[in-house]
Short mmCIF file of C-alpha atoms in Angstrom, two decimals:
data_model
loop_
_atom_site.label_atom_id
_atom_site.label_comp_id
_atom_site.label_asym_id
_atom_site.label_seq_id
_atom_site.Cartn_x
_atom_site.Cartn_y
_atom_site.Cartn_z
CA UNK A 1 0.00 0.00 0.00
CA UNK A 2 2.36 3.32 -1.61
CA UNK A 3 0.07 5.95 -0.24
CA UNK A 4 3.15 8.56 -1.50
CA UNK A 5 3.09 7.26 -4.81
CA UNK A 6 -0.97 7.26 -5.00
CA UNK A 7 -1.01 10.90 -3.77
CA UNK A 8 1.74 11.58 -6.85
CA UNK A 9 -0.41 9.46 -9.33
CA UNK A 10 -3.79 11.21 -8.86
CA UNK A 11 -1.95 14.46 -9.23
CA UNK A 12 -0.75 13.18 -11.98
CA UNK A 13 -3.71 11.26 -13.62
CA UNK A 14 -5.47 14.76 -13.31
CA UNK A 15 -2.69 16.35 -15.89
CA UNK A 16 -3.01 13.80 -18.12
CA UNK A 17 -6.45 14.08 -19.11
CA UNK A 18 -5.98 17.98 -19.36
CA UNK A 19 -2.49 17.24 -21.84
CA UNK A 20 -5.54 14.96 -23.83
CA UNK A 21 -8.13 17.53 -23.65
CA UNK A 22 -5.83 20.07 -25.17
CA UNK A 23 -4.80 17.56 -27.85
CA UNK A 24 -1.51 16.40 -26.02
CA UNK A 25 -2.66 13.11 -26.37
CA UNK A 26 -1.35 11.86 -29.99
CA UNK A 27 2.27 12.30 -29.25
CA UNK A 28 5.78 10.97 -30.87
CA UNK A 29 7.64 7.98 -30.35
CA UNK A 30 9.13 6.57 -27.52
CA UNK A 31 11.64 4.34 -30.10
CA UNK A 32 14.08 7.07 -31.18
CA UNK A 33 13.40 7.42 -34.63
CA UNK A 34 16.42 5.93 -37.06
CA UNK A 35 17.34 7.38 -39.92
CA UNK A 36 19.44 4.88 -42.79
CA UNK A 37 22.54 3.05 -41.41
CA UNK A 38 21.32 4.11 -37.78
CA UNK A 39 20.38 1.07 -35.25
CA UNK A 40 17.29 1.01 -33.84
CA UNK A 41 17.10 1.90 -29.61
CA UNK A 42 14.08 0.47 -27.63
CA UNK A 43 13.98 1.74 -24.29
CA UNK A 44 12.83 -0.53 -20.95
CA UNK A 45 12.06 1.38 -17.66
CA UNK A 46 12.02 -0.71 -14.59
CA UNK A 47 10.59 0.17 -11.59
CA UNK A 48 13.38 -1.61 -9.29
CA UNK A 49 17.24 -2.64 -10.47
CA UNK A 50 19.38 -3.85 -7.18
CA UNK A 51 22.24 -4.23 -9.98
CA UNK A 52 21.53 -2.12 -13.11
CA UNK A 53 24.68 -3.16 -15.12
CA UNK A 54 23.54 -7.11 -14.70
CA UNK A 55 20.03 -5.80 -16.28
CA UNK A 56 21.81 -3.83 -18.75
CA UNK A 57 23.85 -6.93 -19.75
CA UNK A 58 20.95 -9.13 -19.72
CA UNK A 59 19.11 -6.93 -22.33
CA UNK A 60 22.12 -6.34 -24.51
CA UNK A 61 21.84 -10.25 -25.29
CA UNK A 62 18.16 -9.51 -26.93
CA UNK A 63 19.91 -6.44 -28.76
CA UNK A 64 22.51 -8.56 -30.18
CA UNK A 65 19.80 -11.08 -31.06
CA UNK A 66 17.68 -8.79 -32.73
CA UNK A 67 20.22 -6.20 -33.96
CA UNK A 68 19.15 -3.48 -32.18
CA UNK A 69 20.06 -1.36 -29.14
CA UNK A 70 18.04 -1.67 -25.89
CA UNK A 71 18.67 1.17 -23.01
CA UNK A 72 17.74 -0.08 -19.83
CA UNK A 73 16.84 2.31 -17.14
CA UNK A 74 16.78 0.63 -13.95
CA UNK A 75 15.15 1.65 -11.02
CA UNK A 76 13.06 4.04 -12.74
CA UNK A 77 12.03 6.94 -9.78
CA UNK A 78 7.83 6.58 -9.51
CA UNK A 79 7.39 9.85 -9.92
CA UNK A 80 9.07 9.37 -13.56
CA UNK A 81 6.15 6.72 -14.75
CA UNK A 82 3.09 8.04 -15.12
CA UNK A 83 4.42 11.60 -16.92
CA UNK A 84 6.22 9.47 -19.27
CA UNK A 85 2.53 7.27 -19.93
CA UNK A 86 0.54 10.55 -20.30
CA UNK A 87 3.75 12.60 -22.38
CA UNK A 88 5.10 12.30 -25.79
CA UNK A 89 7.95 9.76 -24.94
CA UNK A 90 7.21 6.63 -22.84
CA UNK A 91 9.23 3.33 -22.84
CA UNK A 92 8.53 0.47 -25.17
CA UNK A 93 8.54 -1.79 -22.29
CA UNK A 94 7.45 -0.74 -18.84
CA UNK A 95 8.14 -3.43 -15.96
CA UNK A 96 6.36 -2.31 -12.85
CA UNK A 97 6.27 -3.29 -9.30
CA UNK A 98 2.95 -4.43 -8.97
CA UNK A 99 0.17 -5.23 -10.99
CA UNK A 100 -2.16 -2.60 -9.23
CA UNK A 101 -0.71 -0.10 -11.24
CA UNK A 102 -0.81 -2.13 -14.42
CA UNK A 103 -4.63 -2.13 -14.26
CA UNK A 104 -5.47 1.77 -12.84
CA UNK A 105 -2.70 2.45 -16.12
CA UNK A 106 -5.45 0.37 -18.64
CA UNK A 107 -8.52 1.41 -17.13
CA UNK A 108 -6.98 5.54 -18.11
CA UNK A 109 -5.85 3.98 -21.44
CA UNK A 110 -2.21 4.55 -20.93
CA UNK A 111 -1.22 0.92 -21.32
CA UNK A 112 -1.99 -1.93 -23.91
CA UNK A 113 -4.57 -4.70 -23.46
CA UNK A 114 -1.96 -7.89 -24.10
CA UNK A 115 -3.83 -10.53 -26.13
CA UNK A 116 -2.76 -9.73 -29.55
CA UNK A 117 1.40 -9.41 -28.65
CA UNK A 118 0.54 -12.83 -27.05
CA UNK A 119 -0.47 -14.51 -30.00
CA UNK A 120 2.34 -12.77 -32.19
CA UNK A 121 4.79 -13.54 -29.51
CA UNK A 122 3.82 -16.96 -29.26
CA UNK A 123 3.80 -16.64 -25.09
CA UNK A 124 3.19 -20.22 -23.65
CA UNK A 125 0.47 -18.74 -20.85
CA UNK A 126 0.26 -22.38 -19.72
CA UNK A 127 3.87 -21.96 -18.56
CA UNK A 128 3.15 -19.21 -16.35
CA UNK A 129 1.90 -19.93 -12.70
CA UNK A 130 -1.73 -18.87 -12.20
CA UNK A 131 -1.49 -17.04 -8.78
CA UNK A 132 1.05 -14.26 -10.23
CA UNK A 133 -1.03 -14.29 -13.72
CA UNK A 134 -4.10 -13.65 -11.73
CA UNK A 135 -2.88 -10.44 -11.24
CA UNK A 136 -2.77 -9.32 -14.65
CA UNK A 137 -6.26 -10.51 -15.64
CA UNK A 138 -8.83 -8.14 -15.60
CA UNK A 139 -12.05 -10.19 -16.65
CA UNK A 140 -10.98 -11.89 -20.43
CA UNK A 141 -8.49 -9.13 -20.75
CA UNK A 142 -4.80 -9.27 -20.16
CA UNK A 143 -3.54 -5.73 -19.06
CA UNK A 144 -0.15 -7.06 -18.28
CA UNK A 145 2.37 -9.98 -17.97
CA UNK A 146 3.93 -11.17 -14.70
CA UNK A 147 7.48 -11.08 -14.85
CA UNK A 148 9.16 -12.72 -11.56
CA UNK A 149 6.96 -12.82 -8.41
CA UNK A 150 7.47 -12.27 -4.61
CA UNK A 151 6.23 -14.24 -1.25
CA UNK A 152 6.65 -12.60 2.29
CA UNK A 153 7.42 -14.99 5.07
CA UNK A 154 8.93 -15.02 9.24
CA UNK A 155 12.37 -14.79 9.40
CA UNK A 156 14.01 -15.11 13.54
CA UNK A 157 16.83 -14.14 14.65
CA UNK A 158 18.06 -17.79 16.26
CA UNK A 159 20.74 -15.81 18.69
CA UNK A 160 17.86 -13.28 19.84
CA UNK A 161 15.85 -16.61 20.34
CA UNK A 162 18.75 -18.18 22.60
CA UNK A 163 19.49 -15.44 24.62
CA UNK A 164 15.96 -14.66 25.40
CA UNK A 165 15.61 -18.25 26.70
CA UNK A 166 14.05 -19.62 23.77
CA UNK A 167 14.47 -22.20 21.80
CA UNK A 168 16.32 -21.09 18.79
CA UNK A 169 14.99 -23.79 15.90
CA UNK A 170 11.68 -23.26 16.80
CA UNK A 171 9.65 -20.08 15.39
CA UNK A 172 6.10 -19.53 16.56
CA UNK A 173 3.28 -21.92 15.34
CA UNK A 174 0.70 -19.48 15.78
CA UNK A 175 0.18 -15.18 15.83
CA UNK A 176 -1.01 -15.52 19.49
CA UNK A 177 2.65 -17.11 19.92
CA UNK A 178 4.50 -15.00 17.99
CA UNK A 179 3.23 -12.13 20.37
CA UNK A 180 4.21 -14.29 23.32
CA UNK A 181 7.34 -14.82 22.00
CA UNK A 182 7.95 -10.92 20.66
CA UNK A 183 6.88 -9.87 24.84
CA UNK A 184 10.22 -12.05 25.67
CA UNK A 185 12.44 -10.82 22.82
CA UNK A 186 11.52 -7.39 23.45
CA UNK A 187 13.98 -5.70 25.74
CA UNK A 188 13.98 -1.95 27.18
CA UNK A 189 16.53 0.13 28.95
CA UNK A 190 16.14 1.91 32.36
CA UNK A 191 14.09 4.87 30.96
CA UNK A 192 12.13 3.25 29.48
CA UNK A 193 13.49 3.29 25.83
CA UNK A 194 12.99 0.29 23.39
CA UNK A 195 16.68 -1.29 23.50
CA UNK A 196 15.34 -4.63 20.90
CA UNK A 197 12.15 -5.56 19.84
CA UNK A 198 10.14 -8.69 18.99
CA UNK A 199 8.12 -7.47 16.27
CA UNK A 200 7.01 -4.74 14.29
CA UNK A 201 3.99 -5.97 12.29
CA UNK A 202 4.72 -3.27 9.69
CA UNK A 203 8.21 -3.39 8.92
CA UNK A 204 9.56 -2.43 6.28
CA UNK A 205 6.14 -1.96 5.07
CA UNK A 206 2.56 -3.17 5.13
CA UNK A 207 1.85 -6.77 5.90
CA UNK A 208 -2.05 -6.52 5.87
CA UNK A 209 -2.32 -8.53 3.01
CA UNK A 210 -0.61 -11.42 4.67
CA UNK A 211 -2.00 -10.80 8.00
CA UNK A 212 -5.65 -10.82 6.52
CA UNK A 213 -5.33 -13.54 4.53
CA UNK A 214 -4.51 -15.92 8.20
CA UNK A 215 -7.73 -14.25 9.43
CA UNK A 216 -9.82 -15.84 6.37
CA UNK A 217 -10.68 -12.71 4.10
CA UNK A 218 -8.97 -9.89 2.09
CA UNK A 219 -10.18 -5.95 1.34
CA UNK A 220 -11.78 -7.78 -1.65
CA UNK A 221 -14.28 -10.92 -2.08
CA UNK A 222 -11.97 -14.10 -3.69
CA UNK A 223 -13.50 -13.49 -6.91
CA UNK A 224 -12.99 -9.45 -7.34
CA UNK A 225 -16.06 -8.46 -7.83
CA UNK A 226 -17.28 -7.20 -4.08
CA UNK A 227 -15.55 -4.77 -1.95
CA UNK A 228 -14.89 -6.32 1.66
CA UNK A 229 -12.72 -3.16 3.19
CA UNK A 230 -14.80 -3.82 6.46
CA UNK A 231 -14.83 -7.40 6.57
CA UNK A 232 -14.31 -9.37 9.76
CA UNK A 233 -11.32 -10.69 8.82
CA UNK A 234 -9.99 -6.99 7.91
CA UNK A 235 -10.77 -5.69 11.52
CA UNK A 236 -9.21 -8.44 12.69
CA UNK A 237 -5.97 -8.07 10.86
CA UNK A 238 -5.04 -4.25 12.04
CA UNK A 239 -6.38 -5.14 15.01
CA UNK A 240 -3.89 -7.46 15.80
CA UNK A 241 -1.21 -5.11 14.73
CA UNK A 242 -2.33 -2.42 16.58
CA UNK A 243 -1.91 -4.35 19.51
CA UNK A 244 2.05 -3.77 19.49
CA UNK A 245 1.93 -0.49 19.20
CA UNK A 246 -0.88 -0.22 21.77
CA UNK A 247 1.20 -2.16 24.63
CA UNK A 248 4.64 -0.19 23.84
CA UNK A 249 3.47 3.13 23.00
CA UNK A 250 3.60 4.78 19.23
CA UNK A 251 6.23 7.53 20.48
CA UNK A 252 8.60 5.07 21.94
CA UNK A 253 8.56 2.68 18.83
CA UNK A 254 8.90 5.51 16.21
CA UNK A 255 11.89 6.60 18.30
CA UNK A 256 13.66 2.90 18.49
CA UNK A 257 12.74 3.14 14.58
CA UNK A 258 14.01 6.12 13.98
CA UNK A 259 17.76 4.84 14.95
CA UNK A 260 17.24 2.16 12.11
CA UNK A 261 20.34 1.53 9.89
CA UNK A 262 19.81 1.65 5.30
CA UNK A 263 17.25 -1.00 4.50
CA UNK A 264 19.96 -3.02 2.37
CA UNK A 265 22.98 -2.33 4.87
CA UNK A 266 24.74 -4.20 7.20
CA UNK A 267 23.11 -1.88 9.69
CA UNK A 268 19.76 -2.68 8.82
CA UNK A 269 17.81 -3.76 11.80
CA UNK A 270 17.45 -7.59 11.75
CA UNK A 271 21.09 -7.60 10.71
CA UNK A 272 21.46 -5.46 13.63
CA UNK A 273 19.90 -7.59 16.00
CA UNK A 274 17.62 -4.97 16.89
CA UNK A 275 14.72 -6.35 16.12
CA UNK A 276 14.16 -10.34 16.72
CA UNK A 277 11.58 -11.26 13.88
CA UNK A 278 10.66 -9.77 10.51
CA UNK A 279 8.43 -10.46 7.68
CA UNK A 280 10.38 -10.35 4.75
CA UNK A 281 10.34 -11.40 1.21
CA UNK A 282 12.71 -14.39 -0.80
CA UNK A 283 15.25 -12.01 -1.95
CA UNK A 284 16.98 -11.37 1.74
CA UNK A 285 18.03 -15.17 1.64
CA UNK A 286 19.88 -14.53 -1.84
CA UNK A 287 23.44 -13.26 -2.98
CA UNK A 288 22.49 -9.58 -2.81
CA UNK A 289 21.25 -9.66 0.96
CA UNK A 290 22.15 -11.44 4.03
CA UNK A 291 24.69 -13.64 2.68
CA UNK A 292 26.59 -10.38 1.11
CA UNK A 293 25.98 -7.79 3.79
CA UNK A 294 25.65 -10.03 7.08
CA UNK A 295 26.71 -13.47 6.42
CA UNK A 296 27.37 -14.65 9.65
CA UNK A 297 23.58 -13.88 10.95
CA UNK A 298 22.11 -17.00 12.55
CA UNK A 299 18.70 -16.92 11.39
CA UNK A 300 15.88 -19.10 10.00
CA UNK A 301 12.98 -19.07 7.68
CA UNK A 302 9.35 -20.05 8.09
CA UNK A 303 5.69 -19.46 6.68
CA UNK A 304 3.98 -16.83 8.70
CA UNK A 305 1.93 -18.57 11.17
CA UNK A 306 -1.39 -18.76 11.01
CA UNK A 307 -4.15 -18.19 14.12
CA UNK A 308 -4.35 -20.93 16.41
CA UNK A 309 -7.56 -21.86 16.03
CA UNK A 310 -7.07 -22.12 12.52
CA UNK A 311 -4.35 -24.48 11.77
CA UNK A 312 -5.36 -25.24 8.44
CA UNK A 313 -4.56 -22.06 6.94
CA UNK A 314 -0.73 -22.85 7.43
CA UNK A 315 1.62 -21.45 4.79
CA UNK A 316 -0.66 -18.69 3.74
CA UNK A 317 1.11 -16.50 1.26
CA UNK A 318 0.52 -13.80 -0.86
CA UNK A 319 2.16 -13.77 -4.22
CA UNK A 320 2.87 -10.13 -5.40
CA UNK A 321 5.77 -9.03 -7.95
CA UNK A 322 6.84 -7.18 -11.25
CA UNK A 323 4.59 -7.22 -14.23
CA UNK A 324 5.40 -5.85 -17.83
CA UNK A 325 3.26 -3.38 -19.96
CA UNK A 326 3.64 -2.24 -23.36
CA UNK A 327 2.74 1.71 -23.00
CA UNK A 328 -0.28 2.72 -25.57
CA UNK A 329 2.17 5.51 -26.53
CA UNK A 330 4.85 3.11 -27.70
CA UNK A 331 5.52 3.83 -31.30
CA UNK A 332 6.85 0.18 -32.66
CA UNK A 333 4.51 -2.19 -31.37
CA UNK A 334 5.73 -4.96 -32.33
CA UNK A 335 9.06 -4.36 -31.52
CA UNK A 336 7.97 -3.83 -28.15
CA UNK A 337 5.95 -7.28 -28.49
CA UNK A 338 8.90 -9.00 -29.74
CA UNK A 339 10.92 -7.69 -26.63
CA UNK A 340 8.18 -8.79 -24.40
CA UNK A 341 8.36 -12.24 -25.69
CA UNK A 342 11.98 -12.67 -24.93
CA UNK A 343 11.58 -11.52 -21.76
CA UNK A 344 8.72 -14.41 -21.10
CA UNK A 345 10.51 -17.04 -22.25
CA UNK A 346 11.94 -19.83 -19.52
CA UNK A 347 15.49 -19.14 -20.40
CA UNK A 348 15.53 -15.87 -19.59
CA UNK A 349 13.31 -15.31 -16.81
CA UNK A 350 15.19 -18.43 -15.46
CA UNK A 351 18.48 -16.14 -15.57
CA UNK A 352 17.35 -12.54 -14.74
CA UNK A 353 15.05 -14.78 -11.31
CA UNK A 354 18.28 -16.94 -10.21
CA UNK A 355 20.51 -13.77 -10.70
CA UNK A 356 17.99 -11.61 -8.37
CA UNK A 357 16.72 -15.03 -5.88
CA UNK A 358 13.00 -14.00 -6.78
CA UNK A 359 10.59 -16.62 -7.63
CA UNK A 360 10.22 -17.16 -11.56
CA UNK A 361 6.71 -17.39 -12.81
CA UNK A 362 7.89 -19.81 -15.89
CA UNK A 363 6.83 -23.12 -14.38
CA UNK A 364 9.80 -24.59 -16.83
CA UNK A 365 12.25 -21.81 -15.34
CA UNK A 366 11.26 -23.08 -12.01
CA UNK A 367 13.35 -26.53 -12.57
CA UNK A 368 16.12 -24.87 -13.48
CA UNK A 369 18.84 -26.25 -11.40
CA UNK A 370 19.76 -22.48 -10.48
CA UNK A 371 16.74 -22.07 -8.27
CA UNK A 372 17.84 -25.33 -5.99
CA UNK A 373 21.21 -24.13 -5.41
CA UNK A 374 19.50 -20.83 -3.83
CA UNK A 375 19.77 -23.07 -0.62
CA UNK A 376 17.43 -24.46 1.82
CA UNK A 377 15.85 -20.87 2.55
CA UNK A 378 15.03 -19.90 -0.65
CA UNK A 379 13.34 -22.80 -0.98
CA UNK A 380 10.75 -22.83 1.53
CA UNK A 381 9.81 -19.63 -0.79
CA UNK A 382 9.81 -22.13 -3.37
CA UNK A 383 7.85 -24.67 -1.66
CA UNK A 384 5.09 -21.72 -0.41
CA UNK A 385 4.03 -21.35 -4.41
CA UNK A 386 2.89 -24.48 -4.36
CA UNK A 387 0.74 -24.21 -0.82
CA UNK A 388 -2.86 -24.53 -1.17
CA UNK A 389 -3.55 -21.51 0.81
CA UNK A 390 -1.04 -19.58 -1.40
CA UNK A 391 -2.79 -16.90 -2.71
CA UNK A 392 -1.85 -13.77 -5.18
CA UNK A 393 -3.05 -9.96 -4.95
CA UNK A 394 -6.40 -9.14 -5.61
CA UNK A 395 -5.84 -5.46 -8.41
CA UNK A 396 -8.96 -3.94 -9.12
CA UNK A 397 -8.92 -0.40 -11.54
CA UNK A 398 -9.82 1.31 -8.51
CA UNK A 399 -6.57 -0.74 -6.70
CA UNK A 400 -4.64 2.96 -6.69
CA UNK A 401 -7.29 4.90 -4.87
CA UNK A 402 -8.71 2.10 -1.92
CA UNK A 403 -4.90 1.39 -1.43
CA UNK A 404 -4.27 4.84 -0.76
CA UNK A 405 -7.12 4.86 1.38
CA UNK A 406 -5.85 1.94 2.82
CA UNK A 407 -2.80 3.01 3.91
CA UNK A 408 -4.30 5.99 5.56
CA UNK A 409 -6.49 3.92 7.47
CA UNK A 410 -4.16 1.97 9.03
CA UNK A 411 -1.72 4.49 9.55
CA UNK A 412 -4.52 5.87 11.88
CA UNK A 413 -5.23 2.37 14.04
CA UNK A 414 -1.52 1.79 14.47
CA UNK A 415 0.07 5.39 15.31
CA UNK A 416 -3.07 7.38 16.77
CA UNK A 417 -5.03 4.72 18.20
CA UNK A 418 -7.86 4.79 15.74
CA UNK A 419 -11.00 2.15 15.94
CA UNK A 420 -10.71 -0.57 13.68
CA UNK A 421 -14.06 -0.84 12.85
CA UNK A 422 -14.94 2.86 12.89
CA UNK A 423 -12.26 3.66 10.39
CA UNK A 424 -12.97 0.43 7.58
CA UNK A 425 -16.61 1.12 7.51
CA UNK A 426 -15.45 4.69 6.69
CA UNK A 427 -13.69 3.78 3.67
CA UNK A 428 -16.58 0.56 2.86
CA UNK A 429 -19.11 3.74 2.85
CA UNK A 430 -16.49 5.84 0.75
CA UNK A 431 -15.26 3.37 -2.01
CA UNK A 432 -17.90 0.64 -2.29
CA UNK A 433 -20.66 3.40 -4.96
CA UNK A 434 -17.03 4.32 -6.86
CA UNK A 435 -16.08 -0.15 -7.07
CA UNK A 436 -19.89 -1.11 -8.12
CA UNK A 437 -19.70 2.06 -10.53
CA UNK A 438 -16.62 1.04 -12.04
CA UNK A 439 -17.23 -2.56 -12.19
CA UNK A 440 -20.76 -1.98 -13.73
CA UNK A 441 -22.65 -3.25 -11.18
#
């Protein structure tokens, strides 16, 4: 949930249909134009890049292949997307974050529907795995393409565990004992002052997706087409996380936070050993993370528990990751198809997945032997995709807006004490005329 980004969309969305009012709409190229003897340059954007000369590298392979020059930009800033979408020069490939913005993009006509560069491009779509695909499907349509996929899951700190008298291969089996467990790995000074914590239900980010899914529900019915911001299970989930901020205070918490090291550094907190447990995503266990910047941390890897009186909804996940769109404004579509069609194939989201430790969505890039020599914590990532209660992100074309609500909502229950209930009906009342309205109910 990227209220920021949302807040810098709308803003942004609003320009865009004044540019097209005024006639901005029917702009140039995005391919530079070549003139004779001049190679042809297709430009990708992506919206993250740990290593940008690795993607570059990667991409100069399809330029070789093809004989023509590909510039990769990689990470892209946000606030650089959606001007280039609505403007007179946007990629020929976009790769975004998340496939929220992929369908808010199609729904203001600034991205292509997919269907005809997937029959050009020959893309197997029985290859792909259906939980990150699911993401990109809006009704028969295919807005976009999912291109490497995430999963969030408990990582403990096994030294914290020890020294707080517990035992260090077992994680909690349930959220009513991971809060036990956080109480005893939580450790203050004489004033007062948060010295190490447990938990922190919403670092780095947001986890309400995860956390709502172990309480039954999501902010959406399974199928899409209701709005469920109120639900039980939806109360439940910030309820529970409000609970930690609630028993330590909001003032002392946001001061232990505010002594965090870089996320990505050595000093960054779990590496630290300032805070015991974290929900993080696949890529910490890969080259680029922990093993790099803190190899000696003694930690394990687990699915988030689920509630204890719901055991069967052990290894719940939430499968969220980068998708690819061909911008309506791209001049040479089917150079941008042709481009996208590389990128699908096994072979190379095999390589670009194993380089980065994210999950591939190629079922046939999955057996690559790369994946298995990851290690033992990547793959209980691996082993999650395949969990029946593994589950992927629920995008709507009103996704941007509710998220951004969202986010607001549950800034207010954690740091000002704000009721649950109260504050989700708000938003139900709010959003649900705008949903039925834009889902033509």
């Amino acid at each position: 949930m990227n209220r920021k980004s949302f807040s810098i969309l709308s803003i942004l969305l609003m320009a865009s249909m004044l540019l097209t009012a005024c006639g901005g709409g029917n702009q140039p190229t995005s391919t530079e134009e070549s003139g004779a003897g001049e190679q042809k340059v297709l430009r990708v954007w992506i919206q993250w890049g740990d290593n940008p000369q690795q993607i570059q590298e990667l991409f100069d392979k399809y330029g070789a292949l093809a004989g023509v020059k590909v510039e990769v930009t990689a990470p892209i800033e946000d606030d650089k997307v959606l001007p280039a979408l609505t403007g007179s020069n946007p990629p020929d490939v976009l790769v975004l974050s998340g496939g929220d913005a992929a369908k808010s993009f199609y729904k203001e006509g600034l991205v292509d529907e997919l269907s005809g560069a997937i029959e050009d491009g020959n893309i197997d779509m029985e290859d792909m795995f259906e939980a990150p695909l699911s993401q990109c499907r809006q009704g028969d349509l295919i807005v976009c393409l999912p291109w490497g996929t995430d999963a969030y899951a408990l990582f403990w700190n096994k030294d914290l565990f020890e020294a707080a008298g517990l035992d260090p291969e077992k994680p909690p089996a349930t959220m009513e004992e991971l809060v036990e467990m956080a109480d005893q790995l939580t450790i203050t000074n004489p004033d007062g002052s948060i010295k190490q914590f447990g938990f922190i239900p919403d670092f780095d980010w947001s986890h309400t997706d995860l956390y709502v899914r172990n309480f039954g529900g999501f902010w959406y019915s399974d199928d899409g087409s209701a709005l469920t911001a109120n639900s039980q299970p939806m109360i439940d989930a910030l309820t529970w996380q409000q609970q930690f901020y609630t028993k330590y205070g909001v003032d002392n918490i946001q001061a232990f936070r505010s002594g965090f090291g870089e996320y990505g550094s050595p000093d960054a907190p779990f590496y630290a050993g300032k805070v015991a447990m974290m929900v993080e995503g696949e890529w910490q266990v890969g080259p680029n993370f922990i093993p790099k910047l803190k190899p000696e941390l003694n930690y394990g890897v687990t699915a988030f528990p689920p509630p204890a009186d719901h055991p069967e909804r052990a290894g719940t996940i939430v499968n969220q990751g980068t998708v690819v769109v061909i911008p309506s404004g791209a001049v040479d579509k089917e150079a941008s198809a042709n481009l996208l069609a590389w990128m699908m194939s096994p072979e190379i989201v095999a390589e670009e997945f194993c380089f980065n430790a994210n999950l591939p969505t190629s079922k046939k890039a999955a057996e690559d032997p790369c994946f298995v020599e990851l290690g033992d914590k990547f793959q209980v990532f691996v082993d999650l995709m395949a969990s029946p209660n593994a589950y992927a992100m629920i995008t709507t074309p009103i996704s941007f807006e509710l998220n951004d609500a969202l986010a607001g909502a549950e800034e207010a229950i954690l740091y000002t004490g704000a009721d649950p209930k109260e504050t989700l009906d708000a938003i139900q009342t709010e959003f649900e005329p705008k949903f039925k309205e834009l889902m033509g109910q």
